[in-house]
């Protein structure tokens, strides 16, 4: 042990910490150890799983694209433009972060459902379509993205913006040529967070978009369905998601190591 | 030949309530050095000209007061340089011309010329993190000049540089400023910058112009203690007059000196620091005074901080001037 010797580490702190660690590690460990490795390739190759993998991959990717295209300008506004109601806006943006996903789903149904406040006037339907999945995922993932990018924009401060302006650049030029390149690490980190959130999204998706194989059934939805009828399949899929999530974590750590 | 559109001069009127209330004028081609203690409002004046802080600014016949920052033709070298870290030296210098609508090739050709002028041609492809402090500052100044500004703003351009590097850059900058047709405002707290670069010195203190004049005027007749200290002179009040004298003209003695033609003060030694071949004393008399003695004399007199001494100076060694001369 390094640092000053302040005395023994008290058991009253060590024991709860051990319990917490056990709680976090043991279920994941059993998931890995109890995976039916022999039948795994067969399960992964099944049509339902392939469909769910495809839907999950497609929707999570589109979610990230939507977050980058819409969330980056929002993060920039929050970080760089002083306008009335900025604090209120930031608070509103963060609400989905703490909202139970099923409530998010109900809110989306209320607004955009077939008979929803806005949805009944639309010439097309969003719920129970793949687009609906992307919408639900974007709703819950956007705050993570905006927070990460706004943070990155703030760490690089506005001093470069001032310099660019004195050199004759308008704000759009400055955004493209200075702000965006400098915020790139934050944009990548935010994308990874949004992607991870989208991969695991279940509550809002199943409430707003349902669970139709081939169109709206994502990996988490399939796991939920399979757990009763085919627990082995559920465990296999869970392992796949676990690996993907850990992959995101590794990606983020690399990013942060580089950004420092 | 440097860039810079010819202007008819600059008039700045900065009024930041509670902080700065200063007016100043500068002619085309003139280098005005703003000098003063920290917090005197020097940087605020530059920021007002750049449009980052509010303030009335008129350049030639044009009123800049309500122009947004990008529309003002300034080259602004901020104190931390702020070279874009993701761009090479060349791209940094080309940024301004490109932002002002030149083609990429055209802008990069201009940038090459400016880098060559500052002796940095072979560093064009380096990012700022691979430039030394002096090189980075040259790139920053080249970047500011590459937009052909009407007003060049330099905020502490030698801060944070090694003494030798700063001296070399000072000489080089003086050459570039001679070629520059626009107005230059340079902020510094170092008297050497003011004396070597300035056509005119403006002393700011507590947000106000305390004195303005040529470097020779200001250094010969300092009107504030701060300016006196900057140029290494003692200034004391004698009736309606100010009296200025050099620290090496001061005689230090343990007892009250005799002789009627001498000005004299009494107080404890506050500090002793090496100054060239001499030892510079700071003495807490009625006001703080500087005195230079030889190391031998310092030892002979048993000088040490806290020791009470008498300071005196011959009437022939002082410059006396009316307190109301040199008003800005």
Short mmCIF file of N, CA and C in Angstrom, two decimals, chain B residues 36-157:
data_model
loop_
_atom_site.label_atom_id
_atom_site.label_comp_id
_atom_site.label_asym_id
_atom_site.label_seq_id
_atom_site.Cartn_x
_atom_site.Cartn_y
_atom_site.Cartn_z
N UNK B 36 0.91 49.00 -17.67
CA UNK B 36 0.27 49.25 -16.38
C UNK B 36 0.23 47.98 -15.57
N UNK B 37 -0.10 48.10 -14.28
CA UNK B 37 -0.11 46.93 -13.42
C UNK B 37 -1.23 45.96 -13.80
N UNK B 38 -1.18 44.76 -13.23
CA UNK B 38 -2.23 43.78 -13.46
C UNK B 38 -3.58 44.36 -13.04
N UNK B 39 -4.60 44.07 -13.84
CA UNK B 39 -5.93 44.54 -13.49
C UNK B 39 -6.17 46.00 -13.83
N UNK B 40 -5.23 46.62 -14.59
CA UNK B 40 -5.38 48.03 -14.92
C UNK B 40 -6.38 48.23 -16.06
N UNK B 41 -6.76 47.15 -16.72
CA UNK B 41 -7.73 47.26 -17.81
C UNK B 41 -7.09 47.24 -19.19
N UNK B 42 -5.80 46.86 -19.26
CA UNK B 42 -5.11 46.86 -20.55
C UNK B 42 -5.77 45.88 -21.52
N UNK B 43 -5.98 44.66 -21.05
CA UNK B 43 -6.55 43.65 -21.95
C UNK B 43 -7.98 44.01 -22.35
N UNK B 44 -8.70 44.68 -21.45
CA UNK B 44 -10.07 45.06 -21.78
C UNK B 44 -10.11 46.00 -22.98
N UNK B 45 -9.10 46.86 -23.08
CA UNK B 45 -9.05 47.77 -24.23
C UNK B 45 -8.91 46.98 -25.52
N UNK B 46 -8.00 45.99 -25.51
CA UNK B 46 -7.84 45.16 -26.71
C UNK B 46 -9.13 44.41 -27.03
N UNK B 47 -9.76 43.87 -25.99
CA UNK B 47 -10.98 43.11 -26.21
C UNK B 47 -12.09 43.99 -26.77
N UNK B 48 -12.10 45.25 -26.34
CA UNK B 48 -13.10 46.17 -26.88
C UNK B 48 -12.86 46.42 -28.37
N UNK B 49 -11.61 46.57 -28.75
CA UNK B 49 -11.31 46.80 -30.17
C UNK B 49 -11.68 45.56 -30.99
N UNK B 50 -11.40 44.38 -30.42
CA UNK B 50 -11.73 43.13 -31.13
C UNK B 50 -13.23 42.88 -31.15
N UNK B 51 -13.96 43.54 -30.23
CA UNK B 51 -15.40 43.34 -30.19
C UNK B 51 -15.83 42.27 -29.21
N UNK B 52 -14.89 41.77 -28.42
CA UNK B 52 -15.22 40.75 -27.44
C UNK B 52 -15.83 41.37 -26.20
N UNK B 53 -15.40 42.61 -25.87
CA UNK B 53 -16.00 43.37 -24.78
C UNK B 53 -16.65 44.60 -25.41
N UNK B 54 -17.69 45.14 -24.77
CA UNK B 54 -18.33 46.32 -25.33
C UNK B 54 -17.43 47.55 -25.23
N UNK B 55 -17.58 48.46 -26.14
CA UNK B 55 -16.80 49.69 -26.11
C UNK B 55 -16.93 50.38 -27.45
N UNK B 56 -16.89 51.72 -27.41
CA UNK B 56 -17.00 52.48 -28.65
C UNK B 56 -15.66 52.44 -29.38
N UNK B 57 -15.67 52.04 -30.63
CA UNK B 57 -14.43 51.95 -31.40
C UNK B 57 -14.68 52.56 -32.78
N UNK B 58 -13.76 53.43 -33.17
CA UNK B 58 -13.86 54.02 -34.50
C UNK B 58 -12.52 53.84 -35.19
N UNK B 59 -12.55 53.29 -36.39
CA UNK B 59 -11.31 53.09 -37.15
C UNK B 59 -11.44 53.87 -38.43
N UNK B 60 -10.59 54.87 -38.60
CA UNK B 60 -10.72 55.74 -39.76
C UNK B 60 -12.12 56.34 -39.76
N UNK B 61 -12.80 56.20 -40.88
CA UNK B 61 -14.13 56.79 -41.00
C UNK B 61 -15.22 55.81 -40.58
N UNK B 62 -14.82 54.60 -40.18
CA UNK B 62 -15.81 53.56 -39.92
C UNK B 62 -16.06 53.39 -38.43
N UNK B 63 -17.33 53.32 -38.06
CA UNK B 63 -17.67 53.06 -36.67
C UNK B 63 -17.78 51.55 -36.48
N UNK B 64 -16.91 51.03 -35.63
CA UNK B 64 -16.90 49.58 -35.40
C UNK B 64 -17.79 49.18 -34.24
N UNK B 65 -18.31 50.15 -33.51
CA UNK B 65 -18.93 49.87 -32.21
C UNK B 65 -19.92 48.72 -32.28
N UNK B 66 -20.72 48.69 -33.34
CA UNK B 66 -21.77 47.65 -33.39
C UNK B 66 -21.45 46.54 -34.37
N UNK B 67 -20.22 46.53 -34.89
CA UNK B 67 -19.85 45.45 -35.81
C UNK B 67 -19.59 44.16 -35.02
N UNK B 68 -20.07 43.02 -35.52
CA UNK B 68 -19.72 41.76 -34.87
C UNK B 68 -18.23 41.46 -35.07
N UNK B 69 -17.70 40.59 -34.23
CA UNK B 69 -16.26 40.32 -34.22
C UNK B 69 -15.71 39.96 -35.62
N UNK B 70 -16.34 39.01 -36.35
CA UNK B 70 -15.72 38.61 -37.63
C UNK B 70 -15.66 39.74 -38.65
N UNK B 71 -16.51 40.76 -38.49
CA UNK B 71 -16.53 41.85 -39.48
C UNK B 71 -15.46 42.89 -39.19
N UNK B 72 -14.81 42.80 -38.03
CA UNK B 72 -13.76 43.78 -37.70
C UNK B 72 -12.44 43.30 -38.27
N UNK B 73 -11.71 44.21 -38.89
CA UNK B 73 -10.44 43.80 -39.47
C UNK B 73 -9.33 43.92 -38.44
N UNK B 74 -9.33 42.97 -37.50
CA UNK B 74 -8.29 42.96 -36.47
C UNK B 74 -7.47 41.69 -36.57
N UNK B 75 -6.23 41.79 -36.14
CA UNK B 75 -5.42 40.61 -35.89
C UNK B 75 -5.19 40.59 -34.40
N UNK B 76 -5.67 39.56 -33.72
CA UNK B 76 -5.67 39.57 -32.26
C UNK B 76 -4.83 38.40 -31.77
N UNK B 77 -3.69 38.70 -31.17
CA UNK B 77 -2.87 37.65 -30.58
C UNK B 77 -3.16 37.63 -29.09
N UNK B 78 -3.95 36.66 -28.67
CA UNK B 78 -4.36 36.61 -27.27
C UNK B 78 -3.22 36.07 -26.44
N UNK B 79 -3.35 36.24 -25.12
CA UNK B 79 -2.20 35.98 -24.26
C UNK B 79 -1.79 34.51 -24.25
N UNK B 80 -2.74 33.59 -24.31
CA UNK B 80 -2.34 32.18 -24.29
C UNK B 80 -2.14 31.64 -25.71
N UNK B 81 -2.00 32.54 -26.67
CA UNK B 81 -1.73 32.22 -28.07
C UNK B 81 -2.89 31.53 -28.77
N UNK B 82 -3.48 30.49 -28.13
CA UNK B 82 -4.64 29.81 -28.70
C UNK B 82 -4.46 29.42 -30.16
N UNK B 83 -3.30 28.90 -30.51
CA UNK B 83 -3.19 28.27 -31.82
C UNK B 83 -4.13 27.08 -31.83
N UNK B 84 -4.81 26.85 -32.96
CA UNK B 84 -5.72 25.72 -33.03
C UNK B 84 -4.90 24.44 -32.93
N UNK B 85 -5.14 23.63 -31.90
CA UNK B 85 -4.23 22.49 -31.66
C UNK B 85 -4.34 21.39 -32.71
N UNK B 86 -5.47 21.36 -33.44
CA UNK B 86 -5.67 20.27 -34.40
C UNK B 86 -5.20 20.65 -35.79
N UNK B 87 -4.69 21.89 -35.96
CA UNK B 87 -4.24 22.33 -37.27
C UNK B 87 -2.73 22.54 -37.25
N UNK B 88 -2.09 22.34 -38.42
CA UNK B 88 -0.66 22.59 -38.51
C UNK B 88 -0.41 24.10 -38.48
N UNK B 89 0.87 24.45 -38.34
CA UNK B 89 1.24 25.87 -38.36
C UNK B 89 0.70 26.53 -39.62
N UNK B 90 0.87 25.85 -40.76
CA UNK B 90 0.41 26.42 -42.03
C UNK B 90 -1.11 26.60 -42.03
N UNK B 91 -1.82 25.58 -41.58
CA UNK B 91 -3.29 25.67 -41.56
C UNK B 91 -3.77 26.74 -40.60
N UNK B 92 -3.04 26.90 -39.48
CA UNK B 92 -3.38 27.97 -38.55
C UNK B 92 -3.29 29.33 -39.22
N UNK B 93 -2.19 29.56 -39.93
CA UNK B 93 -1.99 30.87 -40.56
C UNK B 93 -2.96 31.05 -41.74
N UNK B 94 -3.27 29.94 -42.42
CA UNK B 94 -4.18 30.02 -43.58
C UNK B 94 -5.63 30.18 -43.15
N UNK B 95 -5.90 29.94 -41.86
CA UNK B 95 -7.30 29.94 -41.40
C UNK B 95 -7.99 31.27 -41.67
N UNK B 96 -7.28 32.37 -41.33
CA UNK B 96 -7.88 33.69 -41.50
C UNK B 96 -8.21 34.01 -42.95
N UNK B 97 -7.20 33.92 -43.85
CA UNK B 97 -7.50 34.18 -45.26
C UNK B 97 -8.63 33.30 -45.80
N UNK B 98 -8.67 32.03 -45.39
CA UNK B 98 -9.74 31.15 -45.88
C UNK B 98 -11.09 31.60 -45.33
N UNK B 99 -11.12 31.93 -44.04
CA UNK B 99 -12.38 32.37 -43.44
C UNK B 99 -12.87 33.64 -44.10
N UNK B 100 -11.94 34.44 -44.64
CA UNK B 100 -12.34 35.67 -45.29
C UNK B 100 -12.56 35.46 -46.79
N UNK B 101 -12.69 34.20 -47.19
CA UNK B 101 -13.21 33.93 -48.53
C UNK B 101 -12.19 33.59 -49.59
N UNK B 102 -10.90 33.50 -49.21
CA UNK B 102 -9.92 33.13 -50.23
C UNK B 102 -9.97 31.63 -50.46
N UNK B 103 -9.51 31.20 -51.63
CA UNK B 103 -9.47 29.76 -51.92
C UNK B 103 -8.40 29.12 -51.07
N UNK B 104 -8.51 27.80 -50.92
CA UNK B 104 -7.54 27.09 -50.09
C UNK B 104 -6.11 27.30 -50.59
N UNK B 105 -5.91 27.17 -51.91
CA UNK B 105 -4.56 27.31 -52.46
C UNK B 105 -4.01 28.70 -52.22
N UNK B 106 -4.86 29.67 -52.50
CA UNK B 106 -4.48 31.07 -52.31
C UNK B 106 -4.12 31.34 -50.85
N UNK B 107 -4.98 30.83 -49.96
CA UNK B 107 -4.76 31.06 -48.53
C UNK B 107 -3.47 30.39 -48.07
N UNK B 108 -3.21 29.19 -48.59
CA UNK B 108 -2.01 28.48 -48.14
C UNK B 108 -0.75 29.13 -48.71
N UNK B 109 -0.87 29.72 -49.90
CA UNK B 109 0.29 30.43 -50.43
C UNK B 109 0.62 31.64 -49.55
N UNK B 110 -0.43 32.38 -49.20
CA UNK B 110 -0.24 33.52 -48.29
C UNK B 110 0.38 33.05 -46.97
N UNK B 111 -0.14 31.94 -46.45
CA UNK B 111 0.36 31.44 -45.16
C UNK B 111 1.83 31.07 -45.27
N UNK B 112 2.21 30.43 -46.39
CA UNK B 112 3.61 30.09 -46.61
C UNK B 112 4.48 31.33 -46.57
N UNK B 113 4.02 32.37 -47.26
CA UNK B 113 4.80 33.61 -47.28
C UNK B 113 5.02 34.15 -45.88
N UNK B 114 3.91 34.13 -45.09
CA UNK B 114 4.04 34.69 -43.73
C UNK B 114 4.95 33.85 -42.86
N UNK B 115 4.83 32.52 -42.98
CA UNK B 115 5.72 31.66 -42.19
C UNK B 115 7.17 31.90 -42.58
N UNK B 116 7.42 32.06 -43.90
CA UNK B 116 8.79 32.31 -44.36
C UNK B 116 9.30 33.62 -43.78
N UNK B 117 8.43 34.61 -43.76
CA UNK B 117 8.84 35.92 -43.25
C UNK B 117 9.27 35.84 -41.78
N UNK B 118 8.63 34.91 -41.05
CA UNK B 118 8.99 34.73 -39.64
C UNK B 118 10.04 33.62 -39.46
N UNK B 119 10.63 33.16 -40.58
CA UNK B 119 11.67 32.15 -40.49
C UNK B 119 11.16 30.79 -40.06
N UNK B 120 9.90 30.48 -40.38
CA UNK B 120 9.30 29.23 -39.91
C UNK B 120 8.90 28.31 -41.06
N UNK B 121 9.46 28.58 -42.28
CA UNK B 121 9.00 27.85 -43.46
C UNK B 121 9.09 26.34 -43.28
N UNK B 122 10.15 25.87 -42.62
CA UNK B 122 10.31 24.41 -42.52
C UNK B 122 9.51 23.81 -41.35
N UNK B 123 8.76 24.64 -40.63
CA UNK B 123 7.91 24.11 -39.55
C UNK B 123 6.44 24.13 -39.95
N UNK B 124 6.18 24.37 -41.25
CA UNK B 124 4.80 24.58 -41.70
C UNK B 124 3.88 23.42 -41.37
N UNK B 125 4.42 22.20 -41.36
CA UNK B 125 3.56 21.03 -41.17
C UNK B 125 3.47 20.58 -39.73
N UNK B 126 4.07 21.35 -38.82
CA UNK B 126 4.04 20.95 -37.42
C UNK B 126 2.75 21.41 -36.75
N UNK B 127 2.27 20.58 -35.84
CA UNK B 127 1.16 20.98 -34.97
C UNK B 127 1.72 21.83 -33.83
N UNK B 128 0.87 22.66 -33.22
CA UNK B 128 1.34 23.55 -32.14
C UNK B 128 2.05 22.82 -31.00
N UNK B 129 1.63 21.58 -30.69
CA UNK B 129 2.27 20.90 -29.56
C UNK B 129 3.72 20.50 -29.88
N UNK B 130 4.14 20.65 -31.14
CA UNK B 130 5.53 20.34 -31.46
C UNK B 130 6.31 21.61 -31.80
N UNK B 131 5.79 22.76 -31.39
CA UNK B 131 6.50 24.02 -31.57
C UNK B 131 6.98 24.51 -30.22
N UNK B 132 8.14 25.18 -30.20
CA UNK B 132 8.60 25.79 -28.95
C UNK B 132 7.76 27.03 -28.68
N UNK B 133 7.90 27.58 -27.48
CA UNK B 133 7.12 28.77 -27.13
C UNK B 133 7.34 29.92 -28.10
N UNK B 134 8.61 30.17 -28.44
CA UNK B 134 8.92 31.27 -29.35
C UNK B 134 8.38 31.02 -30.75
N UNK B 135 8.48 29.77 -31.20
CA UNK B 135 7.94 29.43 -32.53
C UNK B 135 6.42 29.58 -32.55
N UNK B 136 5.78 29.08 -31.50
CA UNK B 136 4.31 29.17 -31.44
C UNK B 136 3.87 30.63 -31.46
N UNK B 137 4.62 31.49 -30.73
CA UNK B 137 4.23 32.89 -30.70
C UNK B 137 4.43 33.54 -32.07
N UNK B 138 5.47 33.15 -32.78
CA UNK B 138 5.67 33.68 -34.14
C UNK B 138 4.52 33.25 -35.05
N UNK B 139 4.11 31.98 -34.92
CA UNK B 139 2.99 31.50 -35.74
C UNK B 139 1.74 32.31 -35.41
N UNK B 140 1.52 32.56 -34.11
CA UNK B 140 0.33 33.30 -33.71
C UNK B 140 0.34 34.71 -34.30
N UNK B 141 1.52 35.35 -34.30
CA UNK B 141 1.60 36.71 -34.85
C UNK B 141 1.45 36.67 -36.37
N UNK B 142 2.07 35.66 -37.01
CA UNK B 142 1.91 35.52 -38.46
C UNK B 142 0.44 35.30 -38.81
N UNK B 143 -0.25 34.50 -38.00
CA UNK B 143 -1.66 34.22 -38.25
C UNK B 143 -2.48 35.51 -38.16
N UNK B 144 -2.14 36.35 -37.18
CA UNK B 144 -2.88 37.60 -37.01
C UNK B 144 -2.62 38.55 -38.18
N UNK B 145 -1.37 38.56 -38.67
CA UNK B 145 -1.03 39.49 -39.74
C UNK B 145 -1.52 39.01 -41.11
N UNK B 146 -1.71 37.70 -41.25
CA UNK B 146 -2.05 37.13 -42.55
C UNK B 146 -3.42 37.58 -43.04
N UNK B 147 -4.27 38.07 -42.13
CA UNK B 147 -5.59 38.54 -42.55
C UNK B 147 -5.54 40.00 -43.02
N UNK B 148 -4.32 40.57 -43.05
CA UNK B 148 -4.14 41.98 -43.41
C UNK B 148 -5.06 42.88 -42.60
N UNK B 149 -4.89 42.86 -41.28
CA UNK B 149 -5.80 43.63 -40.43
C UNK B 149 -5.52 45.13 -40.49
N UNK B 150 -6.51 45.90 -40.11
CA UNK B 150 -6.30 47.34 -39.95
C UNK B 150 -5.71 47.64 -38.59
N UNK B 151 -6.05 46.79 -37.61
CA UNK B 151 -5.55 46.97 -36.26
C UNK B 151 -4.96 45.65 -35.78
N UNK B 152 -3.72 45.71 -35.31
CA UNK B 152 -3.08 44.53 -34.75
C UNK B 152 -3.08 44.64 -33.23
N UNK B 153 -3.61 43.62 -32.56
CA UNK B 153 -3.71 43.62 -31.10
C UNK B 153 -2.80 42.54 -30.55
N UNK B 154 -1.84 42.92 -29.72
CA UNK B 154 -0.90 41.95 -29.15
C UNK B 154 -1.01 42.02 -27.63
N UNK B 155 -1.46 40.91 -27.03
CA UNK B 155 -1.64 40.90 -25.57
C UNK B 155 -0.47 40.15 -24.94
N UNK B 156 0.41 40.87 -24.28
CA UNK B 156 1.59 40.27 -23.62
C UNK B 156 2.30 39.29 -24.55
N UNK B 157 2.79 39.75 -25.70
CA UNK B 157 3.33 38.80 -26.68
C UNK B 157 4.59 38.08 -26.20
#
